[in-house]
PDB file of C-alpha atoms in Angstrom:
ATOM      1  CA  UNK A   1    -145.509-228.584 -86.598  1.00 88.00           C
ATOM      2  CA  UNK A   2    -148.516-230.781 -87.197  1.00 90.00           C
ATOM      3  CA  UNK A   3    -150.477-231.603 -84.085  1.00 93.00           C
ATOM      4  CA  UNK A   4    -152.073-234.998 -84.653  1.00 92.00           C
ATOM      5  CA  UNK A   5    -154.686-236.647 -82.417  1.00 91.00           C
ATOM      6  CA  UNK A   6    -156.715-239.797 -83.088  1.00 90.00           C
ATOM      7  CA  UNK A   7    -159.823-238.370 -81.405  1.00 89.00           C
ATOM      8  CA  UNK A   8    -161.911-235.222 -81.629  1.00 90.00           C
ATOM      9  CA  UNK A   9    -161.559-232.427 -80.734  1.00 89.00           C
ATOM     10  CA  UNK A  10    -157.850-232.809 -81.437  1.00 88.00           C
ATOM     11  CA  UNK A  11    -155.440-229.946 -80.740  1.00 88.00           C
ATOM     12  CA  UNK A  12    -155.797-226.223 -81.235  1.00 90.00           C
ATOM     13  CA  UNK A  13    -152.351-224.984 -82.369  1.00 90.00           C
ATOM     14  CA  UNK A  14    -151.263-221.668 -80.893  1.00 90.00           C
ATOM     15  CA  UNK A  15    -148.880-220.655 -83.655  1.00 93.00           C
ATOM     16  CA  UNK A  16    -150.043-219.586 -87.120  1.00 89.00           C
ATOM     17  CA  UNK A  17    -147.621-221.873 -88.948  1.00 89.00           C
ATOM     18  CA  UNK A  18    -148.775-224.978 -87.046  1.00 92.00           C
ATOM     19  CA  UNK A  19    -151.456-227.336 -88.381  1.00 92.00           C
ATOM     20  CA  UNK A  20    -153.844-229.668 -86.677  1.00 94.00           C
ATOM     21  CA  UNK A  21    -155.161-233.070 -87.881  1.00 95.00           C
ATOM     22  CA  UNK A  22    -157.630-235.551 -86.372  1.00 96.00           C
ATOM     23  CA  UNK A  23    -156.741-239.105 -87.373  1.00 96.00           C
ATOM     24  CA  UNK A  24    -153.698-241.331 -87.168  1.00 95.00           C
ATOM     25  CA  UNK A  25    -150.155-240.318 -87.953  1.00 95.00           C
ATOM     26  CA  UNK A  26    -150.089-242.002 -91.380  1.00 96.00           C
ATOM     27  CA  UNK A  27    -153.253-240.228 -92.422  1.00 97.00           C
ATOM     28  CA  UNK A  28    -151.750-236.896 -91.193  1.00 96.00           C
ATOM     29  CA  UNK A  29    -148.555-237.464 -93.169  1.00 96.00           C
ATOM     30  CA  UNK A  30    -150.578-238.293 -96.265  1.00 97.00           C
ATOM     31  CA  UNK A  31    -152.772-235.210 -95.829  1.00 96.00           C
ATOM     32  CA  UNK A  32    -149.702-232.988 -95.336  1.00 95.00           C
ATOM     33  CA  UNK A  33    -147.952-234.429 -98.407  1.00 95.00           C
ATOM     34  CA  UNK A  34    -151.028-233.891-100.556  1.00 95.00           C
ATOM     35  CA  UNK A  35    -151.484-230.297 -99.357  1.00 95.00           C
ATOM     36  CA  UNK A  36    -154.781-230.934 -97.554  1.00 96.00           C
ATOM     37  CA  UNK A  37    -153.387-229.136 -94.472  1.00 94.00           C
ATOM     38  CA  UNK A  38    -152.316-226.130 -96.492  1.00 92.00           C
ATOM     39  CA  UNK A  39    -149.228-225.652 -98.628  1.00 91.00           C
ATOM     40  CA  UNK A  40    -146.404-227.623 -97.059  1.00 89.00           C
ATOM     41  CA  UNK A  41    -143.473-225.475 -95.918  1.00 86.00           C
ATOM     42  CA  UNK A  42    -141.202-228.513 -96.360  1.00 89.00           C
ATOM     43  CA  UNK A  43    -142.238-231.059 -98.935  1.00 92.00           C
ATOM     44  CA  UNK A  44    -142.295-234.655 -97.674  1.00 92.00           C
ATOM     45  CA  UNK A  45    -140.481-235.810-100.815  1.00 92.00           C
ATOM     46  CA  UNK A  46    -137.591-233.486 -99.929  1.00 94.00           C
ATOM     47  CA  UNK A  47    -136.891-235.410 -96.730  1.00 93.00           C
ATOM     48  CA  UNK A  48    -133.880-237.741 -96.655  1.00 94.00           C
ATOM     49  CA  UNK A  49    -134.623-239.151 -93.210  1.00 95.00           C
ATOM     50  CA  UNK A  50    -137.674-240.183 -91.239  1.00 95.00           C
ATOM     51  CA  UNK A  51    -137.682-240.736 -87.455  1.00 95.00           C
ATOM     52  CA  UNK A  52    -140.667-242.526 -85.882  1.00 95.00           C
ATOM     53  CA  UNK A  53    -141.017-242.104 -82.097  1.00 93.00           C
ATOM     54  CA  UNK A  54    -144.093-243.452 -80.374  1.00 91.00           C
ATOM     55  CA  UNK A  55    -145.900-246.670 -79.566  1.00 91.00           C
ATOM     56  CA  UNK A  56    -144.825-249.929 -81.191  1.00 92.00           C
ATOM     57  CA  UNK A  57    -148.139-250.052 -83.135  1.00 94.00           C
ATOM     58  CA  UNK A  58    -147.703-246.481 -84.452  1.00 95.00           C
ATOM     59  CA  UNK A  59    -144.123-247.170 -85.560  1.00 96.00           C
ATOM     60  CA  UNK A  60    -145.229-250.395 -87.233  1.00 96.00           C
ATOM     61  CA  UNK A  61    -147.930-248.448 -89.061  1.00 96.00           C
ATOM     62  CA  UNK A  62    -145.402-245.861 -90.287  1.00 97.00           C
ATOM     63  CA  UNK A  63    -142.959-248.622 -91.324  1.00 96.00           C
ATOM     64  CA  UNK A  64    -145.646-250.322 -93.399  1.00 97.00           C
ATOM     65  CA  UNK A  65    -147.054-247.065 -94.834  1.00 97.00           C
ATOM     66  CA  UNK A  66    -143.635-246.069 -96.162  1.00 96.00           C
ATOM     67  CA  UNK A  67    -143.915-248.915 -98.644  1.00 96.00           C
ATOM     68  CA  UNK A  68    -147.519-248.315 -99.743  1.00 96.00           C
ATOM     69  CA  UNK A  69    -149.645-245.239 -98.818  1.00 96.00           C
ATOM     70  CA  UNK A  70    -146.674-242.897 -98.275  1.00 97.00           C
ATOM     71  CA  UNK A  71    -144.423-244.338-100.976  1.00 97.00           C
ATOM     72  CA  UNK A  72    -145.428-241.748-103.647  1.00 96.00           C
ATOM     73  CA  UNK A  73    -144.543-238.950-101.226  1.00 96.00           C
ATOM     74  CA  UNK A  74    -141.098-240.172-100.107  1.00 96.00           C
ATOM     75  CA  UNK A  75    -137.717-240.325-101.779  1.00 95.00           C
ATOM     76  CA  UNK A  76    -136.976-243.939-102.837  1.00 93.00           C
ATOM     77  CA  UNK A  77    -133.665-243.918-100.943  1.00 93.00           C
ATOM     78  CA  UNK A  78    -134.818-242.161 -97.737  1.00 95.00           C
ATOM     79  CA  UNK A  79    -133.584-243.592 -94.458  1.00 95.00           C
ATOM     80  CA  UNK A  80    -136.062-244.393 -91.679  1.00 97.00           C
ATOM     81  CA  UNK A  81    -135.355-245.201 -88.072  1.00 96.00           C
ATOM     82  CA  UNK A  82    -137.574-245.953 -85.102  1.00 95.00           C
ATOM     83  CA  UNK A  83    -136.810-245.030 -81.537  1.00 92.00           C
ATOM     84  CA  UNK A  84    -137.384-248.387 -79.852  1.00 89.00           C
ATOM     85  CA  UNK A  85    -138.148-248.156 -76.161  1.00 78.00           C
ATOM     86  CA  UNK A  86    -136.523-250.237 -73.525  1.00 73.00           C
ATOM     87  CA  UNK A  87    -138.412-251.508 -70.466  1.00 66.00           C
ATOM     88  CA  UNK A  88    -136.047-249.408 -68.382  1.00 63.00           C
ATOM     89  CA  UNK A  89    -133.037-247.183 -68.931  1.00 59.00           C
ATOM     90  CA  UNK A  90    -130.447-249.197 -67.095  1.00 67.00           C
ATOM     91  CA  UNK A  91    -126.832-248.443 -66.461  1.00 64.00           C
ATOM     92  CA  UNK A  92    -125.732-252.029 -67.124  1.00 69.00           C
ATOM     93  CA  UNK A  93    -125.725-251.724 -70.904  1.00 76.00           C
ATOM     94  CA  UNK A  94    -126.188-255.096 -72.670  1.00 80.00           C
ATOM     95  CA  UNK A  95    -126.311-257.173 -69.468  1.00 80.00           C
ATOM     96  CA  UNK A  96    -129.868-258.230 -68.486  1.00 81.00           C
ATOM     97  CA  UNK A  97    -131.409-258.620 -71.976  1.00 82.00           C
ATOM     98  CA  UNK A  98    -134.832-257.332 -70.895  1.00 82.00           C
ATOM     99  CA  UNK A  99    -134.586-254.986 -73.879  1.00 85.00           C
ATOM    100  CA  UNK A 100    -133.342-257.522 -76.458  1.00 88.00           C
ATOM    101  CA  UNK A 101    -134.939-256.620 -79.782  1.00 90.00           C
ATOM    102  CA  UNK A 102    -135.054-259.041 -82.731  1.00 93.00           C
ATOM    103  CA  UNK A 103    -134.296-257.651 -86.168  1.00 95.00           C
ATOM    104  CA  UNK A 104    -135.080-259.249 -89.493  1.00 95.00           C
ATOM    105  CA  UNK A 105    -132.926-258.296 -92.456  1.00 95.00           C
ATOM    106  CA  UNK A 106    -135.420-257.094 -95.119  1.00 93.00           C
ATOM    107  CA  UNK A 107    -133.274-258.551 -97.893  1.00 93.00           C
ATOM    108  CA  UNK A 108    -131.968-261.867 -96.519  1.00 96.00           C
ATOM    109  CA  UNK A 109    -134.586-262.551 -93.838  1.00 94.00           C
ATOM    110  CA  UNK A 110    -131.845-263.343 -91.337  1.00 96.00           C
ATOM    111  CA  UNK A 111    -132.535-262.680 -87.666  1.00 95.00           C
ATOM    112  CA  UNK A 112    -130.183-260.718 -85.452  1.00 95.00           C
ATOM    113  CA  UNK A 113    -130.570-259.123 -82.028  1.00 93.00           C
ATOM    114  CA  UNK A 114    -129.986-255.596 -80.694  1.00 91.00           C
ATOM    115  CA  UNK A 115    -129.912-254.412 -77.108  1.00 90.00           C
ATOM    116  CA  UNK A 116    -132.379-251.477 -77.170  1.00 87.00           C
ATOM    117  CA  UNK A 117    -130.891-249.997 -73.991  1.00 84.00           C
ATOM    118  CA  UNK A 118    -127.658-249.507 -75.878  1.00 84.00           C
ATOM    119  CA  UNK A 119    -129.107-248.515 -79.244  1.00 86.00           C
ATOM    120  CA  UNK A 120    -132.650-247.151 -79.263  1.00 88.00           C
ATOM    121  CA  UNK A 121    -132.522-245.765 -82.801  1.00 92.00           C
ATOM    122  CA  UNK A 122    -132.931-248.713 -85.118  1.00 95.00           C
ATOM    123  CA  UNK A 123    -133.598-249.048 -88.869  1.00 96.00           C
ATOM    124  CA  UNK A 124    -137.373-249.181 -89.246  1.00 95.00           C
ATOM    125  CA  UNK A 125    -137.349-251.909 -91.905  1.00 95.00           C
ATOM    126  CA  UNK A 126    -135.312-254.232 -89.676  1.00 96.00           C
ATOM    127  CA  UNK A 127    -137.440-253.985 -86.509  1.00 96.00           C
ATOM    128  CA  UNK A 128    -139.496-257.099 -85.757  1.00 95.00           C
ATOM    129  CA  UNK A 129    -142.624-255.325 -84.486  1.00 94.00           C
ATOM    130  CA  UNK A 130    -144.349-258.518 -83.376  1.00 93.00           C
ATOM    131  CA  UNK A 131    -141.336-259.283 -81.226  1.00 91.00           C
ATOM    132  CA  UNK A 132    -141.254-255.718 -79.908  1.00 91.00           C
ATOM    133  CA  UNK A 133    -144.943-255.857 -79.004  1.00 91.00           C
ATOM    134  CA  UNK A 134    -144.447-259.163 -77.140  1.00 90.00           C
ATOM    135  CA  UNK A 135    -141.377-257.779 -75.312  1.00 86.00           C
ATOM    136  CA  UNK A 136    -143.187-254.654 -74.220  1.00 85.00           C
ATOM    137  CA  UNK A 137    -146.004-256.760 -72.755  1.00 86.00           C
ATOM    138  CA  UNK A 138    -143.582-258.315 -70.274  1.00 83.00           C
ATOM    139  CA  UNK A 139    -144.129-255.344 -67.931  1.00 79.00           C
ATOM    140  CA  UNK A 140    -147.878-255.112 -68.237  1.00 83.00           C
ATOM    141  CA  UNK A 141    -148.622-256.742 -64.846  1.00 88.00           C
ATOM    142  CA  UNK A 142    -146.174-254.388 -63.041  1.00 83.00           C
ATOM    143  CA  UNK A 143    -147.750-251.418 -64.888  1.00 82.00           C
ATOM    144  CA  UNK A 144    -151.271-252.473 -63.853  1.00 88.00           C
ATOM    145  CA  UNK A 145    -150.193-252.939 -60.239  1.00 91.00           C
ATOM    146  CA  UNK A 146    -148.539-249.515 -60.218  1.00 87.00           C
ATOM    147  CA  UNK A 147    -151.689-247.931 -61.657  1.00 85.00           C
ATOM    148  CA  UNK A 148    -153.816-249.636 -58.980  1.00 89.00           C
ATOM    149  CA  UNK A 149    -151.505-248.467 -56.236  1.00 91.00           C
ATOM    150  CA  UNK A 150    -151.625-244.890 -57.584  1.00 88.00           C
ATOM    151  CA  UNK A 151    -155.456-245.013 -57.635  1.00 87.00           C
ATOM    152  CA  UNK A 152    -155.379-246.232 -54.006  1.00 89.00           C
ATOM    153  CA  UNK A 153    -152.899-243.612 -52.785  1.00 91.00           C
ATOM    154  CA  UNK A 154    -154.230-240.726 -54.869  1.00 88.00           C
ATOM    155  CA  UNK A 155    -157.952-241.276 -55.565  1.00 84.00           C
ATOM    156  CA  UNK A 156    -158.252-237.722 -56.951  1.00 81.00           C
ATOM    157  CA  UNK A 157    -156.237-238.833 -59.992  1.00 72.00           C
ATOM    158  CA  UNK A 158    -158.965-241.310 -60.999  1.00 67.00           C
ATOM    159  CA  UNK A 159    -161.292-238.352 -61.546  1.00 67.00           C
ATOM    160  CA  UNK A 160    -158.820-236.695 -63.897  1.00 60.00           C
ATOM    161  CA  UNK A 161    -157.640-239.681 -65.967  1.00 58.00           C
ATOM    162  CA  UNK A 162    -158.262-243.416 -66.147  1.00 58.00           C
ATOM    163  CA  UNK A 163    -155.155-245.469 -65.476  1.00 51.00           C
ATOM    164  CA  UNK A 164    -154.363-248.613 -67.494  1.00 50.00           C
TER     165      UNK A 164
END
């Protein structure tokens, strides 16, 4: 396990086999592959699959890095997916389209659409990250209102963590 944090002091792993890295996830993957975190127990170029789960910006960074910075460390035919979040986990699969995610075929450039509520795990090279970022912003007002309401109802939380 590699504990990665963008900011100091980072994480202090509790198990001897774990590693810690301060920087972004792409930098951590590169450092791991090059042995700068110690001898890798599993070499990155032995991996057949890559799963990116996180913010849309982080997944976009990993998607791009696979074709440049990380390319020398990955199998040419590895398969990469991203876990694309939906604005809510509804029970009306493929009905409201709040989670509609555009895909661009990396070969033909054709656009298609996927309901993320029905299929969160999507091929990383097909995800339209600009479209994803725009879709995720649709709830920003509701998120800010919720954060303000929480601050009002529970002022002690403001001392522990800043909300939105």
